[in-house]
Coordinates of C-alpha atoms and ligand atoms in Angstrom, one line a residue:
X1 CA 0.0 0.0 0.0
X2 CA 1.3 3.4 -0.9
X3 CA 1.5 5.9 2.0
X4 CA 1.3 9.5 1.0
X5 CA 2.7 12.0 3.4
X6 CA 4.0 15.5 3.3
X7 CA 7.7 15.5 3.7
X8 CA 8.1 19.0 4.9
X9 CA 5.6 21.6 3.9
X10 CA 4.6 21.8 7.6
X11 CA 8.1 22.3 8.7
X12 CA 8.6 25.2 6.3
X13 CA 5.4 26.8 7.6
X14 CA 6.5 26.4 11.2
X15 CA 7.2 29.6 13.2
X16 CA 9.3 27.9 15.8
X17 CA 12.6 29.3 14.5
X18 CA 15.7 29.3 16.6
X19 CA 19.1 30.7 15.7
X20 CA 22.2 28.5 16.3
X21 CA 25.3 29.9 17.9
X22 CA 27.9 29.1 15.2
X23 CA 26.8 29.0 11.6
X24 CA 29.9 28.7 9.3
X25 CA 32.3 25.8 9.3
X26 CA 35.7 26.6 10.8
X27 CA 37.7 25.7 7.7
X28 CA 38.2 29.1 6.1
X29 CA 34.9 29.1 4.2
X30 CA 34.0 31.3 2.3
X31 CA 37.6 32.4 1.6
X32 CA 39.8 29.5 2.3
X33 CA 43.6 29.8 1.7
X34 CA 45.3 27.2 -0.5
X35 CA 45.9 24.7 2.3
X36 CA 42.3 25.0 3.6
X37 CA 40.9 24.6 0.1
X38 CA 42.9 21.4 -0.3
X39 CA 41.4 20.1 2.9
X40 CA 37.9 21.0 1.8
X41 CA 38.5 19.3 -1.6
X42 CA 39.7 16.1 0.3
X43 CA 36.5 16.1 2.3
X44 CA 34.4 16.8 -0.9
X45 CA 36.0 13.9 -2.8
X46 CA 37.0 16.3 -5.6
X47 CA 38.3 19.7 -6.6
X48 CA 36.9 22.9 -8.0
X49 CA 36.8 23.0 -11.8
X50 CA 40.4 24.0 -12.7
X51 CA 39.9 25.1 -16.3
X52 CA 39.9 28.7 -17.3
X53 CA 36.7 30.7 -16.9
X54 CA 34.7 31.4 -20.1
X55 CA 36.1 34.3 -22.0
X56 CA 33.0 36.4 -21.6
X57 CA 29.8 36.4 -19.5
X58 CA 26.6 38.3 -20.3
X59 CA 25.8 40.8 -17.5
X60 CA 22.4 39.2 -17.4
X61 CA 24.0 36.0 -16.2
X62 CA 25.5 37.5 -13.0
X63 CA 22.3 37.2 -11.0
X64 CA 22.1 33.5 -11.9
X65 CA 25.5 32.9 -10.2
X66 CA 24.6 35.3 -7.3
X67 CA 21.5 33.2 -6.6
X68 CA 23.5 29.9 -6.7
X69 CA 26.0 31.4 -4.3
X70 CA 23.3 32.9 -2.0
X71 CA 21.6 29.5 -1.9
X72 CA 24.8 27.5 -1.3
X73 CA 25.8 29.8 1.5
X74 CA 22.5 29.0 3.2
X75 CA 23.0 25.2 2.6
X76 CA 26.5 25.4 4.1
X77 CA 25.1 27.0 7.3
X78 CA 22.3 24.5 7.4
X79 CA 24.4 21.3 7.0
X80 CA 27.0 22.8 9.4
X81 CA 24.3 23.2 12.0
X82 CA 22.9 19.8 11.4
X83 CA 26.4 18.2 11.7
X84 CA 27.0 20.1 14.9
X85 CA 23.6 19.0 16.3
X86 CA 24.2 15.4 15.6
X87 CA 27.8 15.4 16.7
X88 CA 27.0 17.0 20.0
X89 CA 23.8 15.1 20.6
X90 CA 21.4 18.1 20.8
X91 CA 18.0 16.9 21.9
X92 CA 16.1 15.7 18.8
X93 CA 19.3 15.0 17.0
X94 CA 20.6 12.1 19.1
X95 CA 21.3 8.9 17.1
X96 CA 21.8 6.1 19.6
X97 CA 23.5 3.6 17.2
X98 CA 27.1 4.6 16.9
X99 CA 27.6 3.0 13.4
X100 CA 24.6 4.8 12.0
X101 CA 25.7 8.1 13.6
X102 CA 29.2 7.7 12.1
X103 CA 27.8 6.8 8.6
X104 CA 25.4 9.7 8.5
X105 CA 28.0 12.2 9.7
X106 CA 30.5 11.0 7.2
X107 CA 28.0 11.6 4.4
X108 CA 26.9 15.0 5.7
X109 CA 30.5 16.2 6.1
X110 CA 31.1 15.3 2.4
X111 CA 27.8 17.1 1.4
X112 CA 28.9 20.1 3.4
X113 CA 32.3 20.3 1.7
X114 CA 30.7 19.8 -1.7
X115 CA 28.3 22.7 -1.0
X116 CA 31.2 24.9 0.1
X117 CA 32.9 24.2 -3.3
X118 CA 29.6 25.0 -5.2
X119 CA 29.5 28.3 -3.4
X120 CA 33.2 29.1 -3.9
X121 CA 32.9 28.2 -7.6
X122 CA 29.9 30.5 -8.1
X123 CA 31.7 33.3 -6.2
X124 CA 34.7 32.9 -8.5
X125 CA 32.5 33.4 -11.6
X126 CA 30.8 36.5 -10.1
X127 CA 34.0 38.2 -9.0
X128 CA 35.9 37.3 -12.2
X129 CA 33.2 39.2 -14.2
X130 CA 33.1 42.1 -11.8
X131 CA 29.8 41.3 -9.9
X132 CA 29.1 41.6 -6.2
X133 CA 29.6 38.3 -4.4
X134 CA 26.9 37.9 -1.7
X135 CA 28.6 37.2 1.7
X136 CA 27.1 34.5 4.0
X137 CA 24.1 35.8 6.0
X138 CA 22.8 34.9 9.5
X139 CA 20.1 32.2 9.1
X140 CA 17.3 30.7 11.1
X141 CA 16.2 27.1 10.7
X142 CA 12.8 25.8 11.5
X143 CA 13.9 22.2 12.2
X144 CA 14.3 20.7 15.7
X145 CA 14.9 17.0 15.0
X146 CA 17.0 14.9 12.6
X147 CA 14.0 13.6 10.5
X148 CA 12.6 17.1 10.1
X149 CA 16.0 18.4 9.1
X150 CA 16.6 15.7 6.5
X151 CA 13.0 16.3 5.2
X152 CA 13.7 20.0 4.8
X153 CA 17.1 19.3 3.2
X154 CA 15.3 17.0 0.7
X155 CA 12.7 19.7 -0.1
X156 CA 15.1 22.6 -0.5
X157 CA 17.4 20.5 -2.6
X158 CA 14.5 19.4 -4.9
X159 CA 13.6 23.1 -5.2
X160 CA 17.3 23.8 -6.2
X161 CA 17.1 21.0 -8.8
X162 CA 14.2 22.8 -10.4
X163 CA 15.9 26.2 -10.1
X164 CA 19.1 24.9 -11.8
X165 CA 16.9 24.0 -14.8
X166 CA 15.9 27.7 -14.9
X167 CA 19.6 28.7 -14.5
X168 CA 20.6 26.5 -17.5
X169 CA 17.8 28.0 -19.6
X170 CA 18.7 31.5 -18.6
X171 CA 22.4 31.0 -19.5
X172 CA 21.4 29.6 -22.8
X173 CA 19.0 32.6 -23.5
X174 CA 21.8 34.9 -22.5
X175 CA 24.2 33.3 -25.0
X176 CA 26.4 31.8 -22.2
X177 CA 26.9 28.2 -23.2
X178 CA 30.2 28.1 -21.3
X179 CA 29.1 27.4 -17.8
X180 CA 26.1 25.1 -18.7
X181 CA 28.2 21.9 -18.5
X182 CA 29.3 22.7 -15.0
X183 CA 25.7 23.6 -13.9
X184 CA 24.6 20.3 -15.4
X185 CA 27.1 18.5 -13.3
X186 CA 25.8 20.1 -10.2
X187 CA 22.2 19.2 -11.1
X188 CA 23.2 15.5 -11.1
X189 CA 25.3 16.0 -7.9
X190 CA 22.4 17.6 -6.0
X191 CA 20.1 14.8 -7.3
X192 CA 22.4 12.2 -5.7
X193 CA 21.9 14.0 -2.4
X194 CA 18.1 14.0 -2.6
X195 CA 18.2 10.3 -3.5
X196 CA 20.2 9.6 -0.3
X197 CA 17.9 11.8 1.8
X198 CA 14.8 10.2 0.3
X199 CA 16.2 6.7 1.2
X200 CA 16.7 7.9 4.8
X201 CA 13.1 9.0 4.8
X202 CA 12.0 5.6 3.4
X203 CA 10.9 7.2 0.1
X204 CA 12.0 5.9 -3.2
X205 CA 15.3 7.5 -4.2
X206 CA 14.3 8.6 -7.7
X207 CA 11.5 11.1 -7.3
X208 CA 9.8 11.5 -10.6
X209 CA 10.6 10.7 -14.3
X210 CA 11.1 14.4 -15.0
X211 CA 12.0 16.5 -12.0
X212 CA 9.7 19.5 -11.2
X213 CA 10.8 22.8 -12.6
X214 CA 11.1 26.1 -10.8
X215 CA 12.1 29.7 -11.3
X216 CA 15.0 31.7 -9.8
X217 CA 12.5 34.1 -8.2
X218 CA 10.7 31.2 -6.4
X219 CA 13.9 29.8 -4.9
X220 CA 15.1 33.3 -4.0
X221 CA 11.7 34.0 -2.3
X222 CA 11.8 30.7 -0.3
X223 CA 15.3 31.4 0.9
X224 CA 14.1 34.8 2.4
X225 CA 12.2 32.8 5.1
X226 CA 15.5 31.5 6.4
X227 CA 17.3 34.9 6.6
X228 CA 17.8 36.8 9.9
X229 CA 20.1 39.4 8.4
X230 CA 22.6 39.8 5.6
X231 CA 25.8 42.0 5.6
X232 CA 24.5 43.6 2.3
X233 CA 21.2 44.9 1.0
X234 CA 19.6 41.9 -0.6
X235 CA 17.2 43.6 -3.0
X236 CA 19.7 46.0 -4.5
X237 CA 22.5 43.5 -4.7
X238 CA 20.7 40.6 -6.3
X239 CA 18.2 41.8 -8.9
X240 CA 15.7 38.9 -8.7
X241 CA 12.1 39.5 -7.6
X242 CA 11.1 38.5 -4.1
X243 CA 7.5 37.2 -3.5
X244 CA 5.8 36.5 -0.2
X245 CA 5.8 32.7 0.3
X246 CA 2.7 30.6 0.6
X247 CA 2.1 28.3 3.6
X248 CA 0.2 25.0 3.2
X249 CA -2.3 24.7 6.1
X250 CA -3.7 21.8 8.0
X251 CA -3.1 18.1 7.8
X252 CA -2.1 18.1 4.1
X253 CA -2.0 14.3 3.7
X254 CA -5.7 14.3 4.5
X255 CA -6.3 17.2 2.2
X256 CA -4.3 15.5 -0.6
X257 CA -6.6 12.5 -0.3
X258 CA -9.5 14.9 -0.7
X259 CA -7.6 16.6 -3.5
X260 CA -7.9 20.1 -2.2
X261 CA -5.5 22.2 -0.1
X262 CA -5.8 25.3 2.0
X263 CA -3.1 28.0 1.6
X264 CA -2.3 31.3 3.1
X265 CA -0.1 34.2 2.0
X266 CA 0.5 37.7 3.3
X267 CA 0.0 40.1 0.4
X268 CA 0.7 43.3 2.3
X269 CA 3.5 44.6 0.1
X270 CA 2.3 43.2 -3.2
X271 CA 0.9 46.2 -5.2
X272 CA -0.6 43.9 -7.9
X273 CA -2.7 42.3 -5.2
X274 CA -4.4 45.5 -4.1
X275 CA -7.4 45.2 -6.5
X276 CA -8.1 41.8 -4.8
X277 CA -8.0 43.0 -1.2
X278 CA -11.2 42.1 0.7
X279 CA -12.7 40.3 -2.3
X280 CA -13.8 37.3 -0.3
X281 CA -15.6 34.1 -1.0
X282 CA -16.1 34.4 -4.7
X283 CA -15.3 31.4 -6.8
X284 CA -14.4 33.5 -9.8
X285 CA -12.3 36.2 -8.2
X286 CA -9.7 35.9 -11.0
X287 CA -7.0 34.3 -8.9
X288 CA -5.5 30.9 -9.5
X289 CA -3.2 28.4 -7.8
X290 CA -0.8 27.5 -10.5
X291 CA 1.3 24.4 -10.0
X292 CA 4.6 23.2 -11.5
X293 CA 4.8 19.4 -11.4
X294 CA 7.5 17.6 -13.3
X295 CA 7.8 19.1 -16.7
X296 CA 4.1 19.5 -17.2
X297 CA 2.7 22.8 -18.6
X298 CA 1.7 25.1 -15.7
X299 CA -1.5 23.7 -14.2
X300 CA -3.9 26.4 -12.9
X301 CA -6.8 25.8 -10.5
X302 CA -9.2 28.6 -9.5
X303 CA -8.9 30.0 -6.0
X304 CA -12.0 29.2 -4.0
X305 CA -13.3 30.0 -0.5
X306 CA -11.1 33.0 -0.1
X307 CA -11.0 35.0 3.1
X308 CA -8.9 38.0 4.2
X309 CA -7.5 38.9 7.6
X310 CA -6.1 42.3 6.9
X311 CA -4.0 41.7 3.8
X312 CA -3.5 38.0 4.5
X313 CA -5.4 35.8 2.1
X314 CA -6.5 32.3 3.0
X315 CA -7.9 30.2 0.3
X316 CA -8.6 26.7 -1.0
X317 CA -7.6 25.2 -4.4
X318 CA -7.9 21.8 -6.0
X319 CA -4.8 19.6 -5.9
X320 CA -5.6 17.1 -8.7
X321 CA -3.1 14.5 -7.4
X322 CA -4.4 11.4 -9.1
X323 CA -4.9 12.9 -12.6
X324 CA -1.4 14.4 -12.8
X325 CA 0.4 11.8 -10.5
X326 CA 1.7 14.6 -8.3
X327 CA 4.2 12.6 -6.3
X328 CA 7.4 14.3 -5.2
X329 CA 7.7 18.1 -5.2
X330 CA 4.9 20.3 -6.5
X331 CA 5.5 24.1 -6.5
X332 CA 2.5 26.4 -6.3
X333 CA 2.2 30.1 -7.1
X334 CA -0.8 32.4 -6.6
X335 CA -1.3 33.9 -10.0
X336 CA -3.6 36.5 -11.7
X337 CA -4.1 34.2 -14.7
X338 CA -5.1 30.7 -15.2
X339 CA -3.8 30.4 -18.8
X340 CA -0.1 30.5 -18.5
X341 CA 2.0 28.7 -21.1
X342 CA 5.5 28.8 -19.7
X343 CA 7.4 29.0 -16.4
X344 CA 8.4 32.5 -17.2
X345 CA 4.8 33.5 -17.8
X346 CA 3.9 32.1 -14.4
X347 CA 6.6 34.3 -12.8
X348 CA 5.2 37.4 -14.5
X349 CA 1.6 36.7 -13.2
X350 CA 2.7 35.7 -9.6
X351 CA 1.4 37.5 -6.5
X352 CA 2.9 35.0 -4.0
X353 CA 5.2 31.9 -4.3
X354 CA 6.3 29.3 -3.7
X355 CA 4.0 26.9 -1.9
X356 CA 6.0 23.7 -1.5
X357 CA 4.0 20.5 -1.5
X358 CA 6.3 17.5 -1.2
X359 CA 4.7 14.0 -1.3
X360 CA 6.6 10.8 -0.7
X361 CA 5.6 7.4 -1.9
X362 CA 7.0 5.4 0.9
X363 CA 8.8 2.1 0.2
X364 CA 6.6 -0.7 1.5
Ligands
NAG401 C1 20.1 22.5 15.5 O1 19.5 22.6 16.8 C2 19.0 23.8 17.1 C3 18.5 23.7 18.6 O2 17.4 22.7 18.6 C4 17.8 24.1 16.2 O3 17.3 25.4 16.5 C5 18.4 24.1 14.7 O4 17.3 24.3 13.8 C6 19.0 22.8 14.5 N1 19.6 22.8 13.1 C7 19.1 22.2 12.1 C8 19.8 22.3 10.8 O5 18.1 21.5 12.2
NAG402 C1 22.6 39.0 -23.1 O1 21.4 38.6 -22.5 C2 20.3 39.3 -22.9 C3 19.1 38.9 -22.0 O2 18.9 37.5 -22.2 C4 20.1 39.1 -24.4 O3 19.0 39.9 -24.8 C5 21.3 39.5 -25.2 O4 21.1 39.2 -26.5 C6 22.5 38.8 -24.6 N1 23.7 39.3 -25.2 C7 24.5 38.5 -26.0 C8 25.7 39.1 -26.6 O5 24.2 37.3 -26.3
NAG403 C1 -6.9 24.7 9.3 O1 -6.0 25.4 10.1 C2 -6.5 26.6 10.6 C3 -5.4 27.3 11.4 O2 -4.3 26.4 11.7 C4 -7.7 26.3 11.5 O3 -8.2 27.5 12.0 C5 -8.8 25.6 10.6 O4 -9.9 25.3 11.4 C6 -8.3 24.4 10.0 N1 -9.2 24.0 9.0 C7 -9.6 22.7 8.8 C8 -10.6 22.4 7.7 O5 -9.1 21.8 9.5
NAG404 C1 -12.8 15.2 3.2 O1 -13.6 16.4 3.0 C2 -14.9 16.3 3.4 C3 -15.6 17.6 3.1 O2 -15.4 17.9 1.8 C4 -15.0 16.0 4.9 O3 -16.3 15.8 5.3 C5 -14.2 14.7 5.2 O4 -14.1 14.6 6.6 C6 -12.7 14.8 4.6 N1 -12.0 13.6 4.8 C7 -11.1 13.4 5.7 C8 -10.5 12.1 5.8 O5 -10.8 14.3 6.5
NAG405 C1 6.1 45.2 4.1 O1 7.1 46.2 3.9 C2 7.5 46.8 5.1 C3 8.5 47.9 4.7 O2 9.6 47.4 3.9 C4 8.1 45.8 6.1 O3 8.6 46.4 7.2 C5 7.1 44.7 6.3 O4 7.7 43.7 7.1 C6 6.6 44.1 5.1 N1 5.5 43.2 5.4 C7 5.4 42.0 4.8 C8 4.3 41.2 5.3 O5 6.2 41.6 4.0
NAG406 C1 -14.0 27.3 3.6 O1 -13.4 27.9 4.7 C2 -14.0 27.7 6.0 C3 -13.2 28.5 7.0 O2 -12.5 29.5 6.5 C4 -14.0 26.2 6.3 O3 -14.6 26.0 7.5 C5 -14.7 25.4 5.2 O4 -14.5 24.0 5.4 C6 -14.0 25.8 3.8 N1 -14.7 25.1 2.8 C7 -14.0 24.5 1.8 C8 -14.9 23.8 0.7 O5 -12.8 24.4 1.8
NAG407 C1 -4.7 31.1 -23.5 O1 -3.6 31.8 -24.0 C2 -3.3 31.6 -25.3 C3 -2.1 32.4 -25.7 O2 -1.1 32.3 -24.8 C4 -4.5 32.0 -26.2 O3 -4.3 31.7 -27.5 C5 -5.8 31.3 -25.7 O4 -6.9 31.8 -26.4 C6 -6.0 31.5 -24.2 N1 -7.1 30.7 -23.7 C7 -8.0 31.2 -22.9 C8 -9.1 30.2 -22.5 O5 -8.0 32.3 -22.5

């Protein structure tokens, strides 16, 4: 029997954030000297790409590498915190079996070092072409136990896998074929990580035949929820739109069975949402929940049962799980159109995003 469950939408919506004491690994990251870099490479089971950079880079491609770097810096802090918690036996992170603990820590240390090299590589591209490298920020993590943390890691890595598709397409549109090969190598690398995380969660390692796509602005928006503060002004340094994120409410595994979900988003600072403020209850209010699942065309469902608390919109939308076989990650956006033909068109019509709905088919 297949058991559907939400891997981590609930954790992402949690407000029980706490800020760990030390966030960056003590190995020279993000600016290791040659000796430190060699130690990180040893832990990562490989080196940075050592070929020359591409001769030119379109200025439009700089934000692509800024987002990759910004995301990897968060991942470095997250995995460093997780390793610290497991190593020191923080409550919720105690693993009683010594061999299991050693094995998990060994994998996570390698993942951490690999994420450090992803970050350093993106920073190298940005600085080589005169862009501003985003320094690591101070982060907050919503997770308080090892399963929750692995679930969250699985979800944000899946989101990254979709976002790197957008990065590859963006580089191609910008005429920058040079870095596409390296980005492709990272897509596979991060997919190996999710396969391992999914196995730990008793889900099948390979998520979908075609992994769910995403947009740079959706990953960038989701990351904002983990930021306490950054040593630079985010909006003026990285020119990618930021949307309010959407929380998935209630026991979603029940809702999924019923094929509808309840969502909420704070649209306070969204000027395009102003015409909709207070427009409650209507079934044809002109708003849609638009899903990315796999490589399917954007799938739009009308917003129903809307209610407002101030500028916070709560609403229901169908989640046609069976018809579209929506296992794994589905990414939702609140949009002003229900007829969107491409991911880019979804971004242009978005009021809030992403909603992250991550369903696991557990191994029986
Ligand atoms: C590490 O433990 C602290 C304290 O419980 C917690 O706040 C933090 O979220 C944990 N880190 C991760 C990555 O789960
Ligand atoms: C740079 O990227 C922009 C935006 O995609 C594109 O319009 C322009 O043609 C690109 N320039 C070159 C030289 O390819
Ligand atoms: C969903 O959750 C909200 C707040 O957490 C609660 O007020 C509401 O009653 C729940 N709705 C259902 C249908 O369970
Ligand atoms: C499914 O939704 C209906 C209302 O549409 C509700 O009566 C029923 O309790 C729900 N099923 C479960 C398992 O919660
Ligand atoms: C709206 O913008 C103001 C000013 O930048 C900010 O203080 C506030 O937190 C924002 N509110 C939301 C819900 O984003
Ligand atoms: C509509 O929302 C109300 C509360 O806001 C809830 O009690 C009711 O079950 C919802 N109906 C549907 C069809 O989701
Ligand atoms: C959907 O958009 C396409 C163009 O993108 C247009 O040809 C078509 O008529 C639209 N369909 C509806 C139902 O609005």
